Amino acid sequence: MSVGPEEAVTDLAGAAVWGLVRSAQSEHPGRFVLVDVDDAAGPEVPLSPVSGEESQLAVRGGRVLVARLVRAVPVAGGDERLPVWSADGTVLVTGGTGTLGGLVARHLVRRWGVRRLLLLSRRGADAPGAGELTRELTELGARVDVAACDVSDRRALADVLDGVSLSAVVHTAGVLRDATIASMTGEQVDEVVRAKADAAWHLHELTREMDLSAFVLFSSAAGVLGSPGQGNYAAANAFLDALAAARRAQGLPGVSLAWGLWAPASGMTGELTEADRRRMARAGFKAMSPEEGLALFDTALELDTPAVLAASFDLAAVRGQADTGPVPPLLRRLVRPARRAAAALPAREEADRTRRRLAGLPAAEREAALVTVVRDQVAVVLGHASSEEVPAETSILELGLDSLTAVELRNRLTAATGTELSPTAVFDHPTPLGLARFLADGLAAPAPGGAGTAAAASGGGQAAAPLTALFRQACDAGQPTVALALAREFARLRPAFDATGTDRPAGPGTGSAAGQGTDPAVGRGAVRVPAPVRIARGSSGAGPVVVCVPSIVALGGVQQYLRLATSFEPAQDVRVLANPGFAEDEALPATMEAAVRHHLLSLEQDTSDSPLVLVGHSTGGLLAQAVAAGLERAGRRVTGVAMLDTYLPGDAGSTAVSDGVLGAVFAGMARRESDILGFTDARLSAMGRYLELLGTWEAPRISVPTLLVRAAEPLDGAPPELTGQDDWQTSWPQSYTMTQTPGDHFTVLEEHADKTAQVVLAWLTGLV
């Protein structure tokens, strides 16, 4: 990092790492500190006086420097310092047919008299709106060339630039592939970095010998401040900021504009949800009109600095956030916290004090206080006017919580209660009352080493437990069947319950572990039967209720169906059952009959007399069929069962499953670990138990209509003996309707969830 205009950036890749970690800091406050150390530093760096309260530090000559944003002031002379936008040379605009590229192109022609433009985009003249933009610019007197070019492809870019006399470059192109740090894949990083950073580097190299008057990079505030769910984007844009500094040090023009939020919907912001926009508003960003943004564009070019934050910044909103935590260090020159006394306390001391105050209340008062805290914070993150709009016993998921909102809620509750909380707890305890009770249990327990923790069931932030570590080790060694065997054996050590709900000796009933005496763990596991969690409320109130059954893989749970439920709304009520045994304090089913009875008891708590549609993904489809059979026997109306890429029981659980198939499934699971849900000993051993039970289980016959939705694409990484077959897709021996949906075994409920929902809804329409 450069700590001043006189210092060059010597490690551009390292700058990208800073951007990545800044996003990690925003997702996990207090966990990471970034330090840039110069060559003069000795083996011991004197960070202790400031590192506890600072997130970014630099050491230069033994001095510790901290990062602060300061207001930018244009130098005297104004327009005289603006680059000469030549009427003779050509100005190159990447992403030139997109929303921001088009705004810049029009501005250059109208305001600065540019007469030659080269607009690059992946689709070129075939891009939506490209023809209209070209006609408009031509009518304004400009000569416009539009070319299809992937700027991250150096050879393609060199071909386009061959023979072109450029006078300036404006790089606006970019893509988004958002994910939290823990769930982000290498592919997601590569795609975003290629479009932003690789493209910028190629532009730098290919134009270095040209006499450019301006080299403008469109960066993002995400690279400066960090942005939850955008670690890859922050990394790419931090690289751009550093590249501009490096060019300046080499005597070349260069300025990187770290933009806030533009109001016009673009290819990157068009899919922002209302929750996303509320989150950005709480962070202090107001959406800029085109006029505001272009005025900042001009102002930034007046400054004698390589990197600026160009945003309509609401400092009052940032100051308001100080009520639930300290002002981010980077903003402390711009924002003074309203509560100086509280702000003066170190974050750890403040958290400890809050925890002690809550823990000291009588149990009933503590729970009531925590219910109020949870409702207040949920109201903020979901954009409700007051906590009165957040009923204590209504599912937060039904109110619109998503993965990033769950991360923000975790951070706010941690700051408000002084108790560490993983976002997983929001899914395990999805009502404000349930979450408050979970927090109360954490406050009542001893708190070694400072602030307490209520994350035991999630594994969030904790060291890997024994099974989790061994499971990963076996998978990394290419031995997934060994990993599964470990999970099965570990399950035998856990408490179990039978179909009557009674504790049984550890082990799956009549298996080899039975009859070896009563395990001392038996009796410590609770057999809780929660009501189904509602995640979508149908507006009509008519028609069947959709009840989803999670698959029994280690990452199965209510979150599997959030995207599907969004696509079902407002047509259907959607609820999700909880497979018992996936939380640390739950017993495992000793038999499949015990698991099915658990779900039937759960549905009995639902007083609605509406007919039901059971939906299950993967192995959840097997459970859905078994639950439907039980409902039929009990006389409950069942409209149908939809199985989403469900395979036969033997395919799911038998030891004959090949290493290749298991390896592909486990690899897919590992890629999907996140802050919201990760591997734990409880989840892995529960998967082992259910797969063992399914290996010898025969699916019951049902009389209700059944839909089998097959994935159109094979699982990524599946072995040739599976993908090479013509009949690799699943089938079902009983009577059913068959269709298929885009995606593979996992993505049918991820990026293709809307298509899957449409298929199921079309089938339902024909039944009711």
Short mmCIF file of C-alpha atoms in Angstrom, two decimals, residues 219-221 224 256-262 285 288 292-293 295-297 300 307-313:
data_model
loop_
_atom_site.label_atom_id
_atom_site.label_comp_id
_atom_site.label_asym_id
_atom_site.label_seq_id
_atom_site.Cartn_x
_atom_site.Cartn_y
_atom_site.Cartn_z
CA SER A 219 -13.09 1.34 -9.16
CA SER A 220 -15.51 0.85 -6.26
CA ALA A 221 -15.88 1.90 -2.65
CA VAL A 224 -11.61 0.92 -0.02
CA SER A 256 -8.86 5.48 -9.96
CA LEU A 257 -12.38 6.52 -8.94
CA ALA A 258 -13.81 4.34 -6.18
CA TRP A 259 -17.49 4.87 -6.86
CA GLY A 260 -20.36 4.66 -4.44
CA LEU A 261 -23.86 3.75 -5.63
CA TRP A 262 -25.19 5.13 -8.91
CA PHE A 285 -24.19 5.58 0.57
CA MET A 288 -26.17 9.31 -7.11
CA GLU A 292 -24.07 14.02 -9.54
CA GLY A 293 -21.87 11.16 -10.70
CA ALA A 295 -19.85 16.09 -11.70
CA LEU A 296 -17.75 13.93 -9.38
CA PHE A 297 -16.06 12.43 -12.44
CA ALA A 300 -11.85 13.77 -9.43
CA ALA A 307 -7.16 7.44 -6.02
CA VAL A 308 -10.36 9.04 -4.75
CA LEU A 309 -13.62 7.85 -3.23
CA ALA A 310 -16.39 9.35 -5.38
CA ALA A 311 -19.73 8.95 -3.65
CA SER A 312 -22.74 10.73 -2.30
CA PHE A 313 -21.89 9.93 1.30
#
